[in-house]
mmCIF file of C-alpha atoms in Angstrom:
data_model
loop_
_atom_site.group_PDB
_atom_site.id
_atom_site.type_symbol
_atom_site.label_atom_id
_atom_site.label_comp_id
_atom_site.label_asym_id
_atom_site.label_seq_id
_atom_site.Cartn_x
_atom_site.Cartn_y
_atom_site.Cartn_z
ATOM 1 C CA MET A 1 126.640 137.318 116.771
ATOM 2 C CA LYS A 2 129.749 135.221 115.933
ATOM 3 C CA LYS A 3 129.057 132.895 112.809
ATOM 4 C CA ILE A 4 128.947 129.169 112.941
ATOM 5 C CA VAL A 5 132.131 127.883 111.240
ATOM 6 C CA MET A 6 131.783 124.837 108.665
ATOM 7 C CA LYS A 7 134.588 122.527 108.499
ATOM 8 C CA THR A 8 134.017 121.186 104.832
ATOM 9 C CA PRO A 9 132.181 122.603 101.908
ATOM 10 C CA LEU A 10 128.573 121.187 100.995
ATOM 11 C CA VAL A 11 128.000 120.568 97.251
ATOM 12 C CA GLU A 12 125.780 123.531 96.300
ATOM 13 C CA MET A 13 123.896 123.199 93.022
ATOM 14 C CA ASP A 14 121.926 126.288 91.653
ATOM 15 C CA GLY A 15 118.936 126.136 89.604
ATOM 16 C CA ASP A 16 116.023 127.769 87.507
ATOM 17 C CA GLU A 17 113.458 130.289 87.325
ATOM 18 C CA MET A 18 111.530 131.252 90.556
ATOM 19 C CA THR A 19 113.278 128.621 92.914
ATOM 20 C CA ARG A 20 116.691 130.251 91.735
ATOM 21 C CA VAL A 21 115.703 133.364 92.788
ATOM 22 C CA LEU A 22 114.407 131.883 96.262
ATOM 23 C CA TRP A 23 117.818 130.054 96.803
ATOM 24 C CA GLY A 24 119.561 133.340 96.886
ATOM 25 C CA TRP A 25 117.132 134.855 99.154
ATOM 26 C CA ILE A 26 117.156 131.856 101.605
ATOM 27 C CA LYS A 27 121.046 132.150 101.841
ATOM 28 C CA GLU A 28 120.873 135.986 101.940
ATOM 29 C CA ILE A 29 118.390 135.950 104.928
ATOM 30 C CA LEU A 30 118.081 132.667 106.622
ATOM 31 C CA ILE A 31 121.724 131.134 106.597
ATOM 32 C CA GLU A 32 124.507 133.603 105.781
ATOM 33 C CA PRO A 33 123.780 135.805 108.676
ATOM 34 C CA TYR A 34 124.433 132.961 111.093
ATOM 35 C CA VAL A 35 126.937 130.523 109.066
ATOM 36 C CA ASP A 36 130.012 130.908 107.750
ATOM 37 C CA LEU A 37 128.683 129.256 104.685
ATOM 38 C CA LYS A 38 131.201 127.113 102.736
ATOM 39 C CA THR A 39 129.825 125.496 99.576
ATOM 40 C CA GLU A 40 131.687 124.083 96.168
ATOM 41 C CA TYR A 41 129.209 125.851 93.863
ATOM 42 C CA TYR A 42 127.945 124.442 90.461
ATOM 43 C CA ASP A 43 125.153 126.388 88.413
ATOM 44 C CA LEU A 44 122.703 123.904 86.721
ATOM 45 C CA GLY A 45 120.420 126.574 85.340
ATOM 46 C CA LEU A 46 119.674 125.599 82.046
ATOM 47 C CA VAL A 47 121.695 127.911 80.282
ATOM 48 C CA ASN A 48 124.801 126.927 81.918
ATOM 49 C CA ARG A 49 123.989 123.388 81.322
ATOM 50 C CA ASP A 50 123.870 124.570 77.555
ATOM 51 C CA ASN A 51 126.998 126.436 77.601
ATOM 52 C CA THR A 52 128.850 123.416 79.245
ATOM 53 C CA GLU A 53 127.015 120.701 77.299
ATOM 54 C CA ASP A 54 125.728 119.182 80.559
ATOM 55 C CA LYS A 55 129.118 118.539 81.772
ATOM 56 C CA VAL A 56 128.350 120.676 84.844
ATOM 57 C CA THR A 57 125.952 118.247 86.040
ATOM 58 C CA ALA A 58 128.615 115.397 86.143
ATOM 59 C CA ASP A 59 130.937 117.459 87.633
ATOM 60 C CA SER A 60 128.463 118.267 90.635
ATOM 61 C CA ALA A 61 127.682 114.502 90.819
ATOM 62 C CA ASN A 62 131.392 113.951 91.088
ATOM 63 C CA ALA A 63 132.044 116.666 93.449
ATOM 64 C CA THR A 64 128.846 115.365 95.702
ATOM 65 C CA LYS A 65 130.796 111.741 95.819
ATOM 66 C CA LYS A 66 134.088 113.819 96.991
ATOM 67 C CA TYR A 67 131.987 115.758 99.477
ATOM 68 C CA GLY A 68 129.349 113.598 100.834
ATOM 69 C CA VAL A 69 126.917 116.154 100.986
ATOM 70 C CA ALA A 70 125.055 117.962 98.247
ATOM 71 C CA VAL A 71 121.880 120.791 98.253
ATOM 72 C CA LYS A 72 120.213 121.171 95.148
ATOM 73 C CA CYS A 73 117.826 123.860 93.703
ATOM 74 C CA ALA A 74 114.615 122.796 91.325
ATOM 75 C CA THR A 75 115.835 122.388 87.651
ATOM 76 C CA ILE A 76 114.437 122.568 84.335
ATOM 77 C CA THR A 77 114.031 119.355 82.290
ATOM 78 C CA PRO A 78 113.683 120.447 78.974
ATOM 79 C CA ASN A 79 110.846 119.688 76.376
ATOM 80 C CA ASN A 80 110.234 121.073 72.841
ATOM 81 C CA GLN A 81 108.632 124.525 74.030
ATOM 82 C CA ARG A 82 112.180 124.763 76.510
ATOM 83 C CA MET A 83 114.323 123.998 73.322
ATOM 84 C CA GLU A 84 112.946 127.073 71.417
ATOM 85 C CA GLU A 85 112.669 129.503 74.642
ATOM 86 C CA TYR A 86 116.350 128.883 75.355
ATOM 87 C CA ASN A 87 117.507 128.201 72.184
ATOM 88 C CA LEU A 88 119.422 124.890 73.376
ATOM 89 C CA LYS A 89 121.570 122.928 71.497
ATOM 90 C CA LYS A 90 119.645 119.800 72.421
ATOM 91 C CA MET A 91 117.217 118.650 74.789
ATOM 92 C CA TRP A 92 119.249 117.954 77.691
ATOM 93 C CA LYS A 93 118.421 115.112 80.231
ATOM 94 C CA SER A 94 117.014 115.862 83.720
ATOM 95 C CA PRO A 95 120.051 116.672 86.038
ATOM 96 C CA ASN A 96 118.141 114.722 88.782
ATOM 97 C CA GLY A 97 118.047 111.589 86.668
ATOM 98 C CA THR A 98 122.051 112.056 85.746
ATOM 99 C CA ILE A 99 122.905 112.663 89.263
ATOM 100 C CA ARG A 100 120.555 109.859 90.879
ATOM 101 C CA ALA A 101 122.541 107.254 88.051
ATOM 102 C CA MET A 102 125.571 108.602 89.071
ATOM 103 C CA LEU A 103 125.126 108.121 92.461
ATOM 104 C CA ASP A 104 123.190 105.003 92.596
ATOM 105 C CA GLY A 105 121.171 106.399 95.290
ATOM 106 C CA THR A 106 117.209 106.087 96.513
ATOM 107 C CA VAL A 107 114.996 109.113 96.795
ATOM 108 C CA PHE A 108 113.326 109.397 100.097
ATOM 109 C CA ARG A 109 110.420 112.019 100.464
ATOM 110 C CA ALA A 110 108.261 112.784 103.559
ATOM 111 C CA PRO A 111 105.759 115.700 104.204
ATOM 112 C CA ILE A 112 106.612 118.578 106.585
ATOM 113 C CA LEU A 113 103.600 118.388 108.680
ATOM 114 C CA VAL A 114 102.302 121.629 110.417
ATOM 115 C CA ASP A 115 99.722 122.261 113.026
ATOM 116 C CA GLY A 116 96.765 123.803 111.270
ATOM 117 C CA ILE A 117 97.053 122.127 107.767
ATOM 118 C CA THR A 118 95.062 119.129 107.709
ATOM 119 C CA PRO A 119 95.685 116.228 104.938
ATOM 120 C CA TYR A 120 93.074 115.865 102.590
ATOM 121 C CA ILE A 121 93.032 112.201 103.991
ATOM 122 C CA PRO A 122 92.036 113.019 107.397
ATOM 123 C CA THR A 123 92.956 109.738 108.896
ATOM 124 C CA TRP A 124 96.679 110.563 108.206
ATOM 125 C CA LYS A 125 98.269 111.594 111.451
ATOM 126 C CA LYS A 126 101.894 110.611 110.916
ATOM 127 C CA PRO A 127 104.408 111.040 107.684
ATOM 128 C CA ILE A 128 104.161 108.521 104.861
ATOM 129 C CA VAL A 129 107.886 108.537 103.505
ATOM 130 C CA ILE A 130 108.102 107.427 99.960
ATOM 131 C CA ALA A 131 111.278 105.745 99.335
ATOM 132 C CA ARG A 132 111.725 106.013 95.116
ATOM 133 C CA HIS A 133 114.289 103.528 93.299
ATOM 134 C CA ALA A 134 116.244 106.264 91.219
ATOM 135 C CA TYR A 135 117.696 104.179 88.463
ATOM 136 C CA GLY A 136 116.137 102.611 85.265
ATOM 137 C CA ASP A 137 113.057 101.742 84.250
ATOM 138 C CA VAL A 138 111.173 104.139 81.942
ATOM 139 C CA TYR A 139 113.886 107.020 82.936
ATOM 140 C CA LYS A 140 116.482 104.964 80.930
ATOM 141 C CA ALA A 141 114.281 102.998 78.430
ATOM 142 C CA VAL A 142 114.706 102.963 74.751
ATOM 143 C CA ASP A 143 111.206 103.634 72.497
ATOM 144 C CA GLY A 144 109.958 104.475 69.244
ATOM 145 C CA PHE A 145 107.840 103.990 66.576
ATOM 146 C CA ALA A 146 106.679 100.732 64.885
ATOM 147 C CA GLY A 147 105.006 100.503 61.514
ATOM 148 C CA GLU A 148 103.606 96.978 60.148
ATOM 149 C CA GLY A 149 106.070 94.049 60.996
ATOM 150 C CA LYS A 150 107.343 92.310 64.300
ATOM 151 C CA ALA A 151 108.842 93.984 67.203
ATOM 152 C CA GLU A 152 111.049 91.943 69.026
ATOM 153 C CA LEU A 153 113.276 91.783 72.437
ATOM 154 C CA VAL A 154 116.949 90.652 71.754
ATOM 155 C CA PHE A 155 119.576 89.738 74.031
ATOM 156 C CA THR A 156 122.959 88.684 73.119
ATOM 157 C CA ASP A 157 125.387 86.975 75.865
ATOM 158 C CA ARG A 158 128.968 87.719 75.713
ATOM 159 C CA ASN A 159 129.380 84.318 73.544
ATOM 160 C CA GLY A 160 127.273 85.620 70.962
ATOM 161 C CA ASN A 161 124.328 83.754 71.728
ATOM 162 C CA GLU A 162 120.691 85.417 70.974
ATOM 163 C CA LYS A 163 117.526 85.174 73.236
ATOM 164 C CA ARG A 164 114.438 86.751 71.249
ATOM 165 C CA GLU A 165 111.005 87.070 72.319
ATOM 166 C CA VAL A 166 108.303 88.529 70.274
ATOM 167 C CA ILE A 167 106.719 91.822 71.616
ATOM 168 C CA HIS A 168 104.179 92.306 68.986
ATOM 169 C CA ASP A 169 103.096 91.349 65.502
ATOM 170 C CA PHE A 170 101.958 94.736 64.340
ATOM 171 C CA ASN A 171 99.165 95.062 61.378
ATOM 172 C CA SER A 172 99.371 99.059 61.626
ATOM 173 C CA ASN A 173 101.226 101.682 63.311
ATOM 174 C CA GLY A 174 101.936 101.870 66.855
ATOM 175 C CA VAL A 175 105.165 102.314 69.448
ATOM 176 C CA VAL A 176 107.196 99.957 71.518
ATOM 177 C CA MET A 177 109.434 100.365 74.240
ATOM 178 C CA ALA A 178 112.276 98.647 76.112
ATOM 179 C CA MET A 179 113.436 99.180 79.600
ATOM 180 C CA HIS A 180 115.869 97.447 82.076
ATOM 181 C CA ASN A 181 117.538 97.568 85.706
ATOM 182 C CA THR A 182 120.195 95.660 87.502
ATOM 183 C CA ASP A 183 120.802 93.307 90.296
ATOM 184 C CA LYS A 184 123.145 95.651 91.518
ATOM 185 C CA SER A 185 121.135 98.607 91.669
ATOM 186 C CA ILE A 186 117.952 96.849 93.015
ATOM 187 C CA ALA A 187 120.154 95.547 95.910
ATOM 188 C CA SER A 188 121.392 98.806 96.546
ATOM 189 C CA PHE A 189 117.986 99.965 96.734
ATOM 190 C CA ALA A 190 116.816 97.392 99.143
ATOM 191 C CA ARG A 191 119.562 97.884 101.470
ATOM 192 C CA ALA A 192 118.719 101.879 101.530
ATOM 193 C CA CYS A 193 115.043 101.197 102.226
ATOM 194 C CA PHE A 194 115.732 98.540 104.839
ATOM 195 C CA ASN A 195 118.329 101.096 106.562
ATOM 196 C CA TYR A 196 116.335 104.178 106.227
ATOM 197 C CA ALA A 197 113.278 102.361 108.077
ATOM 198 C CA LEU A 198 115.665 101.219 110.769
ATOM 199 C CA ASP A 199 116.873 104.662 111.205
ATOM 200 C CA LEU A 200 113.361 105.972 111.471
ATOM 201 C CA LYS A 201 111.523 102.916 113.372
ATOM 202 C CA LEU A 202 109.194 102.761 110.821
ATOM 203 C CA PRO A 203 107.492 99.786 109.095
ATOM 204 C CA LEU A 204 108.645 98.996 105.465
ATOM 205 C CA TRP A 205 106.354 98.205 102.813
ATOM 206 C CA PHE A 206 107.525 97.353 99.250
ATOM 207 C CA SER A 207 105.145 96.979 96.187
ATOM 208 C CA THR A 208 105.072 96.146 92.714
ATOM 209 C CA LYS A 209 103.169 94.210 90.177
ATOM 210 C CA ASP A 210 104.645 91.141 90.110
ATOM 211 C CA THR A 211 101.768 89.281 88.826
ATOM 212 C CA ILE A 212 101.751 90.827 85.732
ATOM 213 C CA SER A 213 105.410 91.528 85.184
ATOM 214 C CA LYS A 214 106.381 87.932 86.411
ATOM 215 C CA ILE A 215 110.204 88.231 85.641
ATOM 216 C CA TYR A 216 111.319 92.126 85.715
ATOM 217 C CA ASP A 217 108.929 93.098 89.039
ATOM 218 C CA GLY A 218 109.286 89.555 90.354
ATOM 219 C CA ASN A 219 113.279 89.870 90.254
ATOM 220 C CA PHE A 220 112.637 93.039 92.633
ATOM 221 C CA LYS A 221 110.475 91.224 95.013
ATOM 222 C CA ALA A 222 113.207 88.322 95.172
ATOM 223 C CA ILE A 223 115.978 90.295 95.570
ATOM 224 C CA PHE A 224 114.387 92.125 98.346
ATOM 225 C CA ASN A 225 113.085 89.333 99.929
ATOM 226 C CA LYS A 226 116.446 87.265 99.905
ATOM 227 C CA ILE A 227 118.746 90.630 101.349
ATOM 228 C CA PHE A 228 115.913 90.991 104.033
ATOM 229 C CA GLU A 229 115.780 87.266 105.341
ATOM 230 C CA GLU A 230 119.865 87.294 105.159
ATOM 231 C CA GLU A 231 120.684 90.593 106.619
ATOM 232 C CA TYR A 232 117.680 92.471 108.032
ATOM 233 C CA LYS A 233 115.078 90.259 109.415
ATOM 234 C CA ASP A 234 116.732 89.753 112.884
ATOM 235 C CA LYS A 235 117.361 93.831 112.882
ATOM 236 C CA PHE A 236 113.917 94.537 112.363
ATOM 237 C CA ASP A 237 112.283 92.051 114.979
ATOM 238 C CA LYS A 238 114.629 93.720 117.235
ATOM 239 C CA ALA A 239 113.289 97.004 116.602
ATOM 240 C CA GLY A 240 109.764 96.046 116.439
ATOM 241 C CA ILE A 241 108.925 96.775 112.978
ATOM 242 C CA GLU A 242 107.700 94.846 109.993
ATOM 243 C CA TYR A 243 108.864 94.509 106.471
ATOM 244 C CA MET A 244 106.000 93.708 104.127
ATOM 245 C CA TYR A 245 105.732 92.927 100.166
ATOM 246 C CA THR A 246 102.434 93.210 98.289
ATOM 247 C CA LEU A 247 101.181 94.421 94.987
ATOM 248 C CA ILE A 248 100.966 98.333 94.404
ATOM 249 C CA ASP A 249 97.319 98.120 94.242
ATOM 250 C CA ASP A 250 97.002 96.582 97.770
ATOM 251 C CA VAL A 251 99.485 99.073 99.141
ATOM 252 C CA VAL A 252 97.279 102.025 97.600
ATOM 253 C CA ALA A 253 94.317 100.877 99.432
ATOM 254 C CA ARG A 254 95.958 100.137 102.680
ATOM 255 C CA ILE A 255 98.038 103.690 102.372
ATOM 256 C CA VAL A 256 94.559 105.536 101.980
ATOM 257 C CA ARG A 257 93.128 103.922 105.136
ATOM 258 C CA SER A 258 96.314 103.949 107.607
ATOM 259 C CA GLU A 259 97.332 106.974 109.885
ATOM 260 C CA GLY A 260 100.751 106.845 107.981
ATOM 261 C CA GLY A 261 104.064 106.253 110.028
ATOM 262 C CA ILE A 262 105.007 104.251 106.948
ATOM 263 C CA VAL A 263 108.216 103.934 104.753
ATOM 264 C CA TRP A 264 106.686 103.004 100.991
ATOM 265 C CA ALA A 265 109.209 101.715 98.883
ATOM 266 C CA CYS A 266 108.362 101.890 94.910
ATOM 267 C CA LYS A 267 109.914 101.520 91.779
ATOM 268 C CA ASN A 268 111.210 104.322 90.042
ATOM 269 C CA TYR A 269 108.061 105.632 88.063
ATOM 270 C CA ASP A 270 105.624 104.292 90.927
ATOM 271 C CA GLY A 271 107.636 106.401 93.282
ATOM 272 C CA ASP A 272 107.732 109.513 90.937
ATOM 273 C CA VAL A 273 103.597 109.017 90.887
ATOM 274 C CA MET A 274 102.791 108.469 94.254
ATOM 275 C CA SER A 275 105.282 110.799 95.952
ATOM 276 C CA ASP A 276 103.371 113.736 94.203
ATOM 277 C CA MET A 277 100.168 112.165 95.016
ATOM 278 C CA VAL A 278 101.237 111.978 98.724
ATOM 279 C CA ALA A 279 102.710 115.366 98.974
ATOM 280 C CA THR A 280 99.489 116.834 97.412
ATOM 281 C CA ALA A 281 97.105 114.645 99.947
ATOM 282 C CA TYR A 282 99.246 116.030 102.720
ATOM 283 C CA GLY A 283 98.447 119.824 101.593
ATOM 284 C CA SER A 284 101.267 120.924 99.070
ATOM 285 C CA LEU A 285 104.075 119.927 97.037
ATOM 286 C CA ALA A 286 106.011 122.735 98.239
ATOM 287 C CA MET A 287 105.664 121.100 102.229
ATOM 288 C CA MET A 288 107.805 117.989 101.409
ATOM 289 C CA THR A 289 111.364 116.991 101.962
ATOM 290 C CA SER A 290 113.595 115.176 99.423
ATOM 291 C CA VAL A 291 117.146 113.212 100.049
ATOM 292 C CA LEU A 292 118.993 110.969 97.813
ATOM 293 C CA VAL A 293 120.851 108.569 99.543
ATOM 294 C CA SER A 294 123.453 106.281 98.124
ATOM 295 C CA PRO A 295 124.899 102.822 99.136
ATOM 296 C CA ASP A 296 128.064 104.079 100.432
ATOM 297 C CA GLY A 297 126.518 106.989 102.532
ATOM 298 C CA ILE A 298 126.536 110.073 100.296
ATOM 299 C CA TYR A 299 123.550 112.533 100.599
ATOM 300 C CA GLU A 300 121.848 115.183 98.229
ATOM 301 C CA PHE A 301 119.021 117.310 99.397
ATOM 302 C CA GLU A 302 116.676 118.964 97.054
ATOM 303 C CA ALA A 303 113.118 120.569 97.034
ATOM 304 C CA ALA A 304 110.577 118.187 95.690
ATOM 305 C CA HIS A 305 108.787 120.022 93.213
ATOM 306 C CA GLY A 306 109.279 122.122 89.998
ATOM 307 C CA THR A 307 110.793 125.886 89.304
ATOM 308 C CA VAL A 308 107.536 127.545 89.903
ATOM 309 C CA THR A 309 107.793 128.894 85.954
ATOM 310 C CA ARG A 310 104.429 130.909 86.315
ATOM 311 C CA HIS A 311 105.600 133.010 89.599
ATOM 312 C CA TYR A 312 108.936 133.718 87.735
ATOM 313 C CA TYR A 313 107.458 135.169 84.859
ATOM 314 C CA LYS A 314 105.500 137.520 87.453
ATOM 315 C CA TYR A 315 108.860 138.050 89.008
ATOM 316 C CA ILE A 316 110.792 139.297 85.838
ATOM 317 C CA LYS A 317 107.757 141.519 85.274
ATOM 318 C CA GLY A 318 108.542 142.985 88.579
ATOM 319 C CA GLU A 319 105.177 141.700 89.818
ATOM 320 C CA GLU A 320 105.229 140.398 93.675
ATOM 321 C CA THR A 321 104.974 136.897 94.501
ATOM 322 C CA SER A 322 104.233 134.699 97.206
ATOM 323 C CA THR A 323 105.971 131.455 96.481
ATOM 324 C CA ASN A 324 106.383 128.970 98.796
ATOM 325 C CA PRO A 325 109.931 128.031 99.777
ATOM 326 C CA VAL A 326 109.502 125.590 102.677
ATOM 327 C CA ALA A 327 111.045 122.893 100.351
ATOM 328 C CA THR A 328 114.063 124.528 99.697
ATOM 329 C CA ILE A 329 114.398 125.846 103.157
ATOM 330 C CA PHE A 330 114.555 121.957 104.264
ATOM 331 C CA ALA A 331 116.797 120.858 101.688
ATOM 332 C CA TRP A 332 118.956 123.259 102.813
ATOM 333 C CA THR A 333 118.853 122.441 106.725
ATOM 334 C CA GLY A 334 119.055 119.193 105.791
ATOM 335 C CA ALA A 335 122.507 119.379 103.988
ATOM 336 C CA LEU A 336 123.687 121.928 106.727
ATOM 337 C CA ALA A 337 122.239 119.115 109.693
ATOM 338 C CA LYS A 338 124.008 116.299 107.876
ATOM 339 C CA ARG A 339 127.164 118.288 107.304
ATOM 340 C CA GLY A 340 127.085 118.996 111.035
ATOM 341 C CA GLU A 341 126.747 115.552 111.866
ATOM 342 C CA LEU A 342 129.448 114.203 109.789
ATOM 343 C CA ASP A 343 132.036 116.686 110.715
ATOM 344 C CA ASN A 344 131.189 116.522 114.270
ATOM 345 C CA THR A 345 129.923 120.241 114.173
ATOM 346 C CA PRO A 346 126.712 119.969 116.475
ATOM 347 C CA GLU A 347 126.239 123.830 116.522
ATOM 348 C CA LEU A 348 125.621 123.265 112.716
ATOM 349 C CA THR A 349 123.024 120.595 112.870
ATOM 350 C CA ALA A 350 121.472 122.463 116.057
ATOM 351 C CA PHE A 351 121.177 125.792 113.718
ATOM 352 C CA ALA A 352 119.763 123.312 110.736
ATOM 353 C CA LYS A 353 117.134 122.267 113.353
ATOM 354 C CA ARG A 354 116.153 125.799 114.780
ATOM 355 C CA LEU A 355 115.499 126.965 111.467
ATOM 356 C CA GLU A 356 113.255 124.030 110.661
ATOM 357 C CA LYS A 357 111.438 125.168 113.861
ATOM 358 C CA ALA A 358 110.991 128.654 112.977
ATOM 359 C CA THR A 359 109.642 127.988 109.701
ATOM 360 C CA ILE A 360 106.918 125.341 111.101
ATOM 361 C CA GLU A 361 106.382 128.097 114.155
ATOM 362 C CA THR A 362 106.304 130.704 111.301
ATOM 363 C CA ILE A 363 103.174 129.093 109.583
ATOM 364 C CA GLU A 364 101.287 128.123 112.663
ATOM 365 C CA ALA A 365 101.410 131.814 113.920
ATOM 366 C CA GLY A 366 99.372 132.490 110.985
ATOM 367 C CA GLU A 367 102.182 134.127 108.551
ATOM 368 C CA MET A 368 102.564 132.243 105.190
ATOM 369 C CA THR A 369 102.791 132.135 101.520
ATOM 370 C CA GLY A 370 99.688 132.382 99.344
ATOM 371 C CA ASP A 371 99.533 128.559 98.810
ATOM 372 C CA LEU A 372 98.818 127.461 101.899
ATOM 373 C CA VAL A 373 96.003 130.324 103.074
ATOM 374 C CA GLY A 374 93.387 128.511 101.823
ATOM 375 C CA LEU A 375 94.741 125.106 103.343
ATOM 376 C CA PHE A 376 95.105 126.708 107.029
ATOM 377 C CA LYS A 377 92.497 126.314 109.782
ATOM 378 C CA LYS A 378 93.539 126.754 113.291
ATOM 379 C CA GLU A 379 91.243 127.875 116.248
ATOM 380 C CA GLY A 380 92.274 131.532 117.112
ATOM 381 C CA VAL A 381 94.656 131.965 114.236
ATOM 382 C CA THR A 382 93.806 134.080 111.030
ATOM 383 C CA PRO A 383 96.215 133.140 108.092
ATOM 384 C CA LYS A 384 98.002 136.273 106.797
ATOM 385 C CA LYS A 385 99.464 135.979 103.072
ATOM 386 C CA LEU A 386 102.963 136.917 103.015
ATOM 387 C CA ASN A 387 104.972 137.708 99.923
ATOM 388 C CA SER A 388 107.942 135.151 99.455
ATOM 389 C CA LYS A 389 110.667 137.588 101.157
ATOM 390 C CA ASP A 390 108.374 138.919 103.686
ATOM 391 C CA PHE A 391 107.883 134.956 104.861
ATOM 392 C CA LEU A 392 111.783 134.605 104.928
ATOM 393 C CA LYS A 393 111.668 137.774 106.936
ATOM 394 C CA ALA A 394 109.198 136.148 109.344
ATOM 395 C CA ILE A 395 111.330 133.057 109.688
ATOM 396 C CA ALA A 396 114.285 134.814 110.436
ATOM 397 C CA SER A 397 112.664 136.892 113.379
ATOM 398 C CA ARG A 398 112.075 133.530 114.999
ATOM 399 C CA ILE A 399 115.679 131.934 114.310
#
């Protein structure tokens, strides 16, 4: 069979542990037999990030700006235990955080729906797409310990004028944190959300807690509202969809009662938490797509879960694992489809869609990894647990 030719490379960001193993198998079994795969490769495994003093992460982000489309494997964000395990020079920052900041993107996450896997919230019939702001807040915060004394928030303008606010007058030990965001990044986030909702023809709900954080969250609300009224209201009216702002606790209650079919825009930390909640409620963190979209049309597709450390330790002992690769497969298909779209290579986009269809059909036929067996209920189909490699081969047989 003649392989599909790619015109432009993808930026390929390899990762860590079990997802790194799956990464190689997905390429070998599902992609390279059908596609003359072209990538610009960056090893974002923790060992290489340490060896390059994390320069490789910035290099991969710059390459993504150059080529426009990237695909990223799951990576380790080190803690104290990882510092010792890998004998690291320092506790390197999250690669995702670095890449998101450099691309000034918004992360969109949506569940992969399969006939036979019913969400834990049975009213959810359609996808709930989480739009997560990917800059600032607690992820770029400065924090520290405090003793007896006064903690202050100080802003000094370019002319040297100071503005001070007392955070707290401590009578005993405690902790403090200062975080920030920028109007520019918030505006980019807003436009990305409005554009994505229009593309999907889904209503957009945006939530913060501006009743408590009147200036910080209130600024998010004001910027979203201004951009919507000036640039998107007519487009939303024409598409027959709504934009709604409300408090995050109200949105949570609405989401639980809804049937889905919504883009839910969240600030950075809210999106981090709620995307995991939504993914789990739909069935599995491994059944979630994730794409970072920048304001200037750059795309980075990734798996929305961790490196599956427990399975990796079994794998290196020679034990068989049944690790779910679906989110990683869909990271690859998303990147290949977008590359085909941008390069006017419809056969590449069509292949990506065939691979997605084959993946879903394999599960619906009852062949799946162990994490899905307990969730799967379909009349006339008995689920069968496959190891990771056999599951990929079962998918390949349906492409």
